[in-house]
mmCIF file of C-alpha atoms and ligand atoms in Angstrom:
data_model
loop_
_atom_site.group_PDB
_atom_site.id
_atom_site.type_symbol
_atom_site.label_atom_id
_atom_site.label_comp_id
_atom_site.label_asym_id
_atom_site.label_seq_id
_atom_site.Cartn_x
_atom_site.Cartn_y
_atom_site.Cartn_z
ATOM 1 C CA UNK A 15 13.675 11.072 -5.738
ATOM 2 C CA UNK A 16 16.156 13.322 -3.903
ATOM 3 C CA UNK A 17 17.562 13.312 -0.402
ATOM 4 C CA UNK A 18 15.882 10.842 1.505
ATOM 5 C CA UNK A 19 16.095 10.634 5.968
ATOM 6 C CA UNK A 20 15.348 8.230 8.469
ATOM 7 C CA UNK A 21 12.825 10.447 10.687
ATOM 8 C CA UNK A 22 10.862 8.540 13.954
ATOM 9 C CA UNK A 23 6.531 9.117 13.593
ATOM 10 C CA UNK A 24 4.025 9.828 16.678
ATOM 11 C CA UNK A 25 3.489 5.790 17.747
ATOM 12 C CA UNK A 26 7.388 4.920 17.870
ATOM 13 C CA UNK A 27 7.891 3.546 14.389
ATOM 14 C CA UNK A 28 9.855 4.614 11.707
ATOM 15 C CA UNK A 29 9.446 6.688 8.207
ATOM 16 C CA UNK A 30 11.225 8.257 5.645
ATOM 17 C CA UNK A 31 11.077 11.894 4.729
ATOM 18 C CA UNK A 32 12.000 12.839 1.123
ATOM 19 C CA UNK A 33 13.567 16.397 1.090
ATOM 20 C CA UNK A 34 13.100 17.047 -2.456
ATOM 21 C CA UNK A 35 9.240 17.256 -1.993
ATOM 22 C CA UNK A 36 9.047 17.911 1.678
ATOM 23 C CA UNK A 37 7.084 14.799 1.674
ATOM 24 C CA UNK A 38 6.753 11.861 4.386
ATOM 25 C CA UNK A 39 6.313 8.109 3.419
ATOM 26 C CA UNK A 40 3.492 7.851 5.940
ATOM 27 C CA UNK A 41 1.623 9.870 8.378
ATOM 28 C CA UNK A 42 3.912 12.222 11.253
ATOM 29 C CA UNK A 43 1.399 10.744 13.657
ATOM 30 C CA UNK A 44 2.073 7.378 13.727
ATOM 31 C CA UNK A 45 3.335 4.991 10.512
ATOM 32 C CA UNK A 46 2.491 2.036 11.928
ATOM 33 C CA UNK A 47 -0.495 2.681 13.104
ATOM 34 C CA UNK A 48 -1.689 4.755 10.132
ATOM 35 C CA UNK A 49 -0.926 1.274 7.716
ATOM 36 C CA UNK A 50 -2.499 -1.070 10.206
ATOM 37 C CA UNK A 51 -5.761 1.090 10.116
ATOM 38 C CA UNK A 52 -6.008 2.163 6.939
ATOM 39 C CA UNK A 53 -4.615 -0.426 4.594
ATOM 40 C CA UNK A 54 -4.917 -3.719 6.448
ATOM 41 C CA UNK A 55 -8.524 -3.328 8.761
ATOM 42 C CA UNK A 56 -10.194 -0.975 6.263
ATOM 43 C CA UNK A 57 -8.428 -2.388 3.041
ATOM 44 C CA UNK A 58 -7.762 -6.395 3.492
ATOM 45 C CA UNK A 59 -9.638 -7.283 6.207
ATOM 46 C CA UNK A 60 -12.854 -5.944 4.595
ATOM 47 C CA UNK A 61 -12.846 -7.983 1.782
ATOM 48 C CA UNK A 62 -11.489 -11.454 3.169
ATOM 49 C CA UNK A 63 -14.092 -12.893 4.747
ATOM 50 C CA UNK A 64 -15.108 -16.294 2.697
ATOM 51 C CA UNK A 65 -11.992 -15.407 0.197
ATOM 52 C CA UNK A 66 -9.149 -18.379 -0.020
ATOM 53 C CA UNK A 67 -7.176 -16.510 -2.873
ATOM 54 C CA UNK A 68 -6.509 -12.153 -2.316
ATOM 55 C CA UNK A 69 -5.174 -10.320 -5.111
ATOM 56 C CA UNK A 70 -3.645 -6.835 -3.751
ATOM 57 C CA UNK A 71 -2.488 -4.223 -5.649
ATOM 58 C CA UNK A 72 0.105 -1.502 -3.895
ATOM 59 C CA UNK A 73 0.745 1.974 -5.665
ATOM 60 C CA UNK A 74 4.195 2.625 -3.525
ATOM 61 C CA UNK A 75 6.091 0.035 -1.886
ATOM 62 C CA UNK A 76 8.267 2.454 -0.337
ATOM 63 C CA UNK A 77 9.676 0.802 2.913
ATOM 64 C CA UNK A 78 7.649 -2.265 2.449
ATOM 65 C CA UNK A 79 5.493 -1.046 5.759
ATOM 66 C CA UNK A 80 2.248 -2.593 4.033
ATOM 67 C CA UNK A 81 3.717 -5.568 2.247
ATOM 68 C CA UNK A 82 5.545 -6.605 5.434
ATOM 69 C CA UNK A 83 1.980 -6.410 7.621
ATOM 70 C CA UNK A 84 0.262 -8.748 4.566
ATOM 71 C CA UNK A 85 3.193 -11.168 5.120
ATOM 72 C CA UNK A 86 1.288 -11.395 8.806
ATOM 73 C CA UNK A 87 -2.044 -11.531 7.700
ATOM 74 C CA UNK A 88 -0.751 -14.098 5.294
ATOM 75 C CA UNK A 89 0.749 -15.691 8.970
ATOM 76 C CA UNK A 90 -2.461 -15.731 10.345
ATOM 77 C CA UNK A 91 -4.900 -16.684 8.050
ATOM 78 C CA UNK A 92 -3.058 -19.715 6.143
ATOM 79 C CA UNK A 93 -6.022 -20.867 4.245
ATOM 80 C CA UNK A 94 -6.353 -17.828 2.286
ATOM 81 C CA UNK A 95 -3.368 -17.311 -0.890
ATOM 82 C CA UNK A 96 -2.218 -13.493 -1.311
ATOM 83 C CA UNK A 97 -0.647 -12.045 -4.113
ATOM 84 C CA UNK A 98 0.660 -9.154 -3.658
ATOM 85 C CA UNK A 99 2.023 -6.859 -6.297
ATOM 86 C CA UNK A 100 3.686 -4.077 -5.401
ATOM 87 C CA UNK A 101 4.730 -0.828 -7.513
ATOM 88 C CA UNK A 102 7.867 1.148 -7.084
ATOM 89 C CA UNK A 103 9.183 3.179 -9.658
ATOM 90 C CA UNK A 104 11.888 4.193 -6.939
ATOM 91 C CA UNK A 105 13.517 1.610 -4.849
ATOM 92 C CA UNK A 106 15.289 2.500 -1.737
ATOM 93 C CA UNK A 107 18.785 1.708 -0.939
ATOM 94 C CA UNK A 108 19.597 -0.968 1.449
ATOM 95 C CA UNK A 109 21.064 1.953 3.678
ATOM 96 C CA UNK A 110 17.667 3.289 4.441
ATOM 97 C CA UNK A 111 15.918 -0.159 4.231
ATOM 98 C CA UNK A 112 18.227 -1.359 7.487
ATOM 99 C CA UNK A 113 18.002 1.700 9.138
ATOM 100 C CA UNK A 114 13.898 1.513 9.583
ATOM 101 C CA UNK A 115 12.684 0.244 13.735
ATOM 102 C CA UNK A 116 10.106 -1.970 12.214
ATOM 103 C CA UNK A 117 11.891 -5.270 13.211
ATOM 104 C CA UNK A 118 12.134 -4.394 16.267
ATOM 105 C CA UNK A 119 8.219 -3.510 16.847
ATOM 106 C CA UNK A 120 7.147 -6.737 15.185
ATOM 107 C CA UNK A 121 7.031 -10.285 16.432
ATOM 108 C CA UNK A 122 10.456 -11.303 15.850
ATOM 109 C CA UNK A 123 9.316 -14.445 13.327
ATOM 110 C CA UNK A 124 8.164 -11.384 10.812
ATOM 111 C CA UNK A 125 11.829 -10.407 10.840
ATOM 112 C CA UNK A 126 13.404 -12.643 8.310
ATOM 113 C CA UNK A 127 10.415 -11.736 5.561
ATOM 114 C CA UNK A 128 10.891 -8.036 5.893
ATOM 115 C CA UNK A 129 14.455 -8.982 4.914
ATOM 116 C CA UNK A 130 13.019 -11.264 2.300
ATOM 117 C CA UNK A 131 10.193 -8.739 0.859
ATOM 118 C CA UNK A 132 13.673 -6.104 0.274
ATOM 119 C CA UNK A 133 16.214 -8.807 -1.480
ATOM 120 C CA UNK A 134 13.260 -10.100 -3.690
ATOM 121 C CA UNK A 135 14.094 -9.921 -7.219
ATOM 122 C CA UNK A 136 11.888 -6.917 -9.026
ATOM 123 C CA UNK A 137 9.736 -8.222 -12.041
ATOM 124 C CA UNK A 138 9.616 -11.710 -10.797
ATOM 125 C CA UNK A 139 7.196 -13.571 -8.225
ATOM 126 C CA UNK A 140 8.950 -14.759 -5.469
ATOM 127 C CA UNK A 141 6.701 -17.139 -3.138
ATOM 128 C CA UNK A 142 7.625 -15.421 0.706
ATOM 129 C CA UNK A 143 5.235 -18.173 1.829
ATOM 130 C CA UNK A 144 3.473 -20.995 0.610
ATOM 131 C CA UNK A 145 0.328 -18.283 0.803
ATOM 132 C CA UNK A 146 2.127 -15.090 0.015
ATOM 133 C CA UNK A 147 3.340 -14.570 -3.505
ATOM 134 C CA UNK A 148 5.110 -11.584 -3.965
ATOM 135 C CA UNK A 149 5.628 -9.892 -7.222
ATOM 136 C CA UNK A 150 7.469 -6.242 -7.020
ATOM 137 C CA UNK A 151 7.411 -4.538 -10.182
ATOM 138 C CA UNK A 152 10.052 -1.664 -10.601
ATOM 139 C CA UNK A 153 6.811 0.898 -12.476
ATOM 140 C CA UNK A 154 4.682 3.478 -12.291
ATOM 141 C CA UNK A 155 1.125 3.266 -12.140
ATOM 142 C CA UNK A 156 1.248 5.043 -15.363
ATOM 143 C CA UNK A 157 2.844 2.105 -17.160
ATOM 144 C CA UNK A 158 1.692 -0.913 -15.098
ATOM 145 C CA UNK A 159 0.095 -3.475 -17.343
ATOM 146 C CA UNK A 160 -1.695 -6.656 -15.521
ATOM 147 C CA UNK A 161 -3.824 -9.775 -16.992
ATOM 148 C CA UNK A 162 -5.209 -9.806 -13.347
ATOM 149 C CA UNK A 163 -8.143 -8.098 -11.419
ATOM 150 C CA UNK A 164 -7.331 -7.277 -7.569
ATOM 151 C CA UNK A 165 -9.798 -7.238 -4.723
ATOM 152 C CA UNK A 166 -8.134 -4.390 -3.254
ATOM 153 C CA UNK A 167 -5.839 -1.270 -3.849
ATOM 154 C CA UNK A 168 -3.586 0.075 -1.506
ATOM 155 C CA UNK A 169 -3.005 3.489 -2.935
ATOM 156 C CA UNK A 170 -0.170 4.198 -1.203
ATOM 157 C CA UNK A 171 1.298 7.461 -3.428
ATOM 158 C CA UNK A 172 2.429 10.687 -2.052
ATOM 159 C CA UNK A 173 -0.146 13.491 -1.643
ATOM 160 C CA UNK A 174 -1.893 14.930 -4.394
ATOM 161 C CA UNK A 175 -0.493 18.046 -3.826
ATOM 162 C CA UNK A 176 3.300 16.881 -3.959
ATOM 163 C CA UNK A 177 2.508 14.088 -6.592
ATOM 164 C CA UNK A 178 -0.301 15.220 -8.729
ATOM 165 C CA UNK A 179 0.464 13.391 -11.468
ATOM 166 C CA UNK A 180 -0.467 9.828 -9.727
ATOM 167 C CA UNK A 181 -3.754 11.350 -8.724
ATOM 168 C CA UNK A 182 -4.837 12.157 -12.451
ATOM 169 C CA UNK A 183 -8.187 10.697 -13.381
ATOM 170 C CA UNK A 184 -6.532 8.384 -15.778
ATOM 171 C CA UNK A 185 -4.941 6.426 -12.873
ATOM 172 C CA UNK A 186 -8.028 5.920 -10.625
ATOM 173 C CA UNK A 187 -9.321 4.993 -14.148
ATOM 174 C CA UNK A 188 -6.849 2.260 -14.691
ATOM 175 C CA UNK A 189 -6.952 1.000 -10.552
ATOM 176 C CA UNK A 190 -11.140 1.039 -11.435
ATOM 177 C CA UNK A 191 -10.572 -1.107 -14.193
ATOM 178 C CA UNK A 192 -8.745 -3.529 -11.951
ATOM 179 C CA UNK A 193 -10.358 -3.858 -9.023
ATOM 180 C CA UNK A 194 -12.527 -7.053 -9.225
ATOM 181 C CA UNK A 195 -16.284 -6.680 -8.872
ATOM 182 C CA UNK A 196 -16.952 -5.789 -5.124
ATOM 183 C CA UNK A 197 -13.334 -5.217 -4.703
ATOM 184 C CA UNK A 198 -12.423 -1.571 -3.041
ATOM 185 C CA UNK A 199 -9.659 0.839 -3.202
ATOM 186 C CA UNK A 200 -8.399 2.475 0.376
ATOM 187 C CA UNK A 201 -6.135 5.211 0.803
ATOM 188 C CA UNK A 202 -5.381 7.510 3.582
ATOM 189 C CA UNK A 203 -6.443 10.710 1.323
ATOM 190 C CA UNK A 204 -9.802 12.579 1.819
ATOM 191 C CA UNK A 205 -9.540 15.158 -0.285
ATOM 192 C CA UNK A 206 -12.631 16.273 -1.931
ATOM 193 C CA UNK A 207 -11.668 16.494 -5.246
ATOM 194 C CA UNK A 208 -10.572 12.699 -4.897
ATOM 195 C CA UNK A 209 -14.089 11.278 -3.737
ATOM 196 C CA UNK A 210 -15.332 13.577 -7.205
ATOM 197 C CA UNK A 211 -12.967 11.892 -9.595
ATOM 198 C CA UNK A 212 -13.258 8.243 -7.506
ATOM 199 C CA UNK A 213 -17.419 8.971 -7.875
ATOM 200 C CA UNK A 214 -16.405 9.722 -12.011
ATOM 201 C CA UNK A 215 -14.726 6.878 -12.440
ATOM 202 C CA UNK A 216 -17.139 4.698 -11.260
ATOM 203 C CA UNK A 217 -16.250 4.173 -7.346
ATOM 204 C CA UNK A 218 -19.393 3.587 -4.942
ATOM 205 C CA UNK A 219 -17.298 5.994 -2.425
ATOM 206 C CA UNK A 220 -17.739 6.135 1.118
ATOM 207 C CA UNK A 221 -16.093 8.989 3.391
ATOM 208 C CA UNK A 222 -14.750 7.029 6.563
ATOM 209 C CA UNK A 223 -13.472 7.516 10.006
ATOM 210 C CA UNK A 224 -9.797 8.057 9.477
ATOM 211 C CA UNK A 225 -6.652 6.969 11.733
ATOM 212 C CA UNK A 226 -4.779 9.025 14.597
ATOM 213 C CA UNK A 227 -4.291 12.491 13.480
ATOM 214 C CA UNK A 228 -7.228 12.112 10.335
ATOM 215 C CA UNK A 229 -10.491 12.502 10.488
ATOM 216 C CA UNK A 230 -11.275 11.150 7.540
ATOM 217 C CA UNK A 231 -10.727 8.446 4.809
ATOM 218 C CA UNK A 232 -11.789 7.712 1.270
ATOM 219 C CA UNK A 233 -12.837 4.211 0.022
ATOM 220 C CA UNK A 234 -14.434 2.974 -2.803
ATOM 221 C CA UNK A 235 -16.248 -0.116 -3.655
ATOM 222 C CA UNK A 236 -16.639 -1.342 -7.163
ATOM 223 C CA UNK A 237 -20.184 -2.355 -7.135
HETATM 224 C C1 SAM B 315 3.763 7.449 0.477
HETATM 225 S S1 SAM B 315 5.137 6.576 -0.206
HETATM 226 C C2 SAM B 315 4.731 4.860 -0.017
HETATM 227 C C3 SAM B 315 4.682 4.314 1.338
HETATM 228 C C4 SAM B 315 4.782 2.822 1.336
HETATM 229 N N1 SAM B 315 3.557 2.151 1.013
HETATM 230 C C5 SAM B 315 5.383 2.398 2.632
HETATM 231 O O1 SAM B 315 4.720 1.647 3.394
HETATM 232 O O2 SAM B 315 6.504 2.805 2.900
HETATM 233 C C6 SAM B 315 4.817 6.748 -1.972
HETATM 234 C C7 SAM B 315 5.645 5.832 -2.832
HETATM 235 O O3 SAM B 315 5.162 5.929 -4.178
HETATM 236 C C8 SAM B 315 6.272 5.827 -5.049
HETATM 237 N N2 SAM B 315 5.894 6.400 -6.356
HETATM 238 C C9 SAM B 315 6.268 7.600 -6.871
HETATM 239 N N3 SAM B 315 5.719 7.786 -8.088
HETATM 240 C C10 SAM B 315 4.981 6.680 -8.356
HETATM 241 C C11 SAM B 315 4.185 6.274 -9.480
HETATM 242 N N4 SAM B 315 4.028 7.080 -10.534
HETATM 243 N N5 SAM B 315 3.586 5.056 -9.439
HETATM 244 C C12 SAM B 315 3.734 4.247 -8.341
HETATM 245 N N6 SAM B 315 4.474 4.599 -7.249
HETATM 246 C C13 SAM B 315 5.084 5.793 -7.255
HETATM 247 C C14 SAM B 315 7.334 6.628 -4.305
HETATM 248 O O4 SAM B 315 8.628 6.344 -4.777
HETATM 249 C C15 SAM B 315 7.104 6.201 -2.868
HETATM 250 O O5 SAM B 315 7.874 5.088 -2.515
#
C-alpha cells in the first residue's frame, strides 16, 4: 500500500495519509469527528434501538478509528452483544498503530482495548468484552465469505476515485446481500453514481446531512 505518514486532521485527532494514492484514511477535517458522525450516530446508533445482539460489518479497518468507538458503544450499552468483523487486506505496522493521538483523546479506560483491537489475532474471534466479539479478517471485500447477515455496514474504503475497484457494483452487491432485512449501509461518500448503483442493487437510499467539511452522505436501508 506504499508509503504511509502520521498526518494531524481539522478536530485534533490523528490519520494516516498513504502517498502511493495521495489518499487519507479519513476526512482532512476532522477524523474523529467524521467516524463519530458518520459511522457510529448515523450507522449503529440507528439501528440499535430494541436490538440485544449487533452484527457490524467494516470494509477497512485501517487504524481501528471505528472498531475502537464500537468497543465504547459496546461500554455503554452492556445489554446489547456486538460482533464486529472487520476487513483489512492491509494491516498497518505497529509503528504507525502507536504513533496515532487517539488514546490520548479518549477516556483513558478505552486505552487498553485500542491496544487489544491491534494485537488481536486476524481470522479468529477474540471476545474484547463479554459484549464485543471481535473477528478481523486479513481480506478484501472481493473475497470475504460470511454464514452471517449484519445490521449494518461501515463502508469504510478509500474513494472511488483512488479505489475504484471496491466501489464496483459487484461489491455493494455482495454488502446488499448481507445486510439483514432493515439493516443499512453508511459511508461518508455521496457521489452520485454511488446512490445509482446502491438504488440498482436494491438499497432504499437516502441522501443525508453529512459531517464537518461534507454536505452530504449516502445511506441505504434494506427494506
Ligand atoms: C479509508 S481507509 C479505512 C479507515 C478505517 N476505517 C479507519 O478508521 O482507519 C480504507 C481501508 O480499506 C483498506 N482496503 C483496501 N482495499 C480493500 C478491499 N479490497 N477490501 C477491504 N478493505 C480494503 C485499506 O487498506 C484501508 O485500510
Amino acid at each position: 500500500m506504499g508509503n504511509i505518514k502520521i498526518i494531524e486532521t481539522g478536530d485534533g485527532s490523528s490519520s494516516l495519509y498513504n502517498e502511493a494514492l495521495n489518499e487519507t484514511y479519513h476526512s482532512s477535517h476532522g477524523a474523529l469527528t467524521e467516524s463519530r458522525y458518520v459511522f457510529i450516530k448515523s450507522g449503529f446508533e440507528a439501528i440499535r434501538e430494541g436490538k440485544l445482539e449487533v452484527n457490524i460489518l467494516e470494509v477497512g479497518m485501517g487504524t481501528g478509528l471505528n472498531a475502537i468507538l464500537m468497543v465504547e458503544q459496546a461500554l455503554k450499552y452492556p445489554e446489547v452483544t456486538i460482533n464486529y468483523v472487520t476487513l483489512e487486506p492491509f494491516p498497518l505496522s505497529e509503528e504507525l498503530i502507536d504513533g496515532l493521538n487517539y488514546n490520548q483523546l479518549f477516556e483513558e479506560h478505552l486505552t487498553p482495548y485500542f491496544k487489544q483491537l491491534h494485537s488481536a489475532e486476524w481470522d479468529k474471534v477474540t471476545d474484547i468484552l463479554p459484549n464485543f466479539k471481535l473477528h478481523k479478517q486479513k481480506t478484501t471485500l472481493e473475497d470475504f465469505q460470511s454464514d452471517k447477515t449484519f445490521e449494518t455496514i461501515f463502508f469504510d474504503a478509500f474513494a472511488p476515485n483512488k479505489q475504484p475497484e471496491v466501489w464496483f457494483v459487484e461489491n455493494l452487491k455482495k454488502t446488499f446481500d448481507y445486510t439483514s432485512q432493515d439493516g443499512i449501509f453508511v459511508t461518508y461518500c455521496a457521489k452520485g453514481q454511488l446512490r445509482r448503483d446502491l438504488v440498482s442493487v436494491g438499497y432504499d437510499v437516502e441522501r443525508y446531512p453529512g459531517p464537518p467539511g461534507k454536505r452530504e452522505m449516502l445511506r441505504g436501508w434494506k427494506r
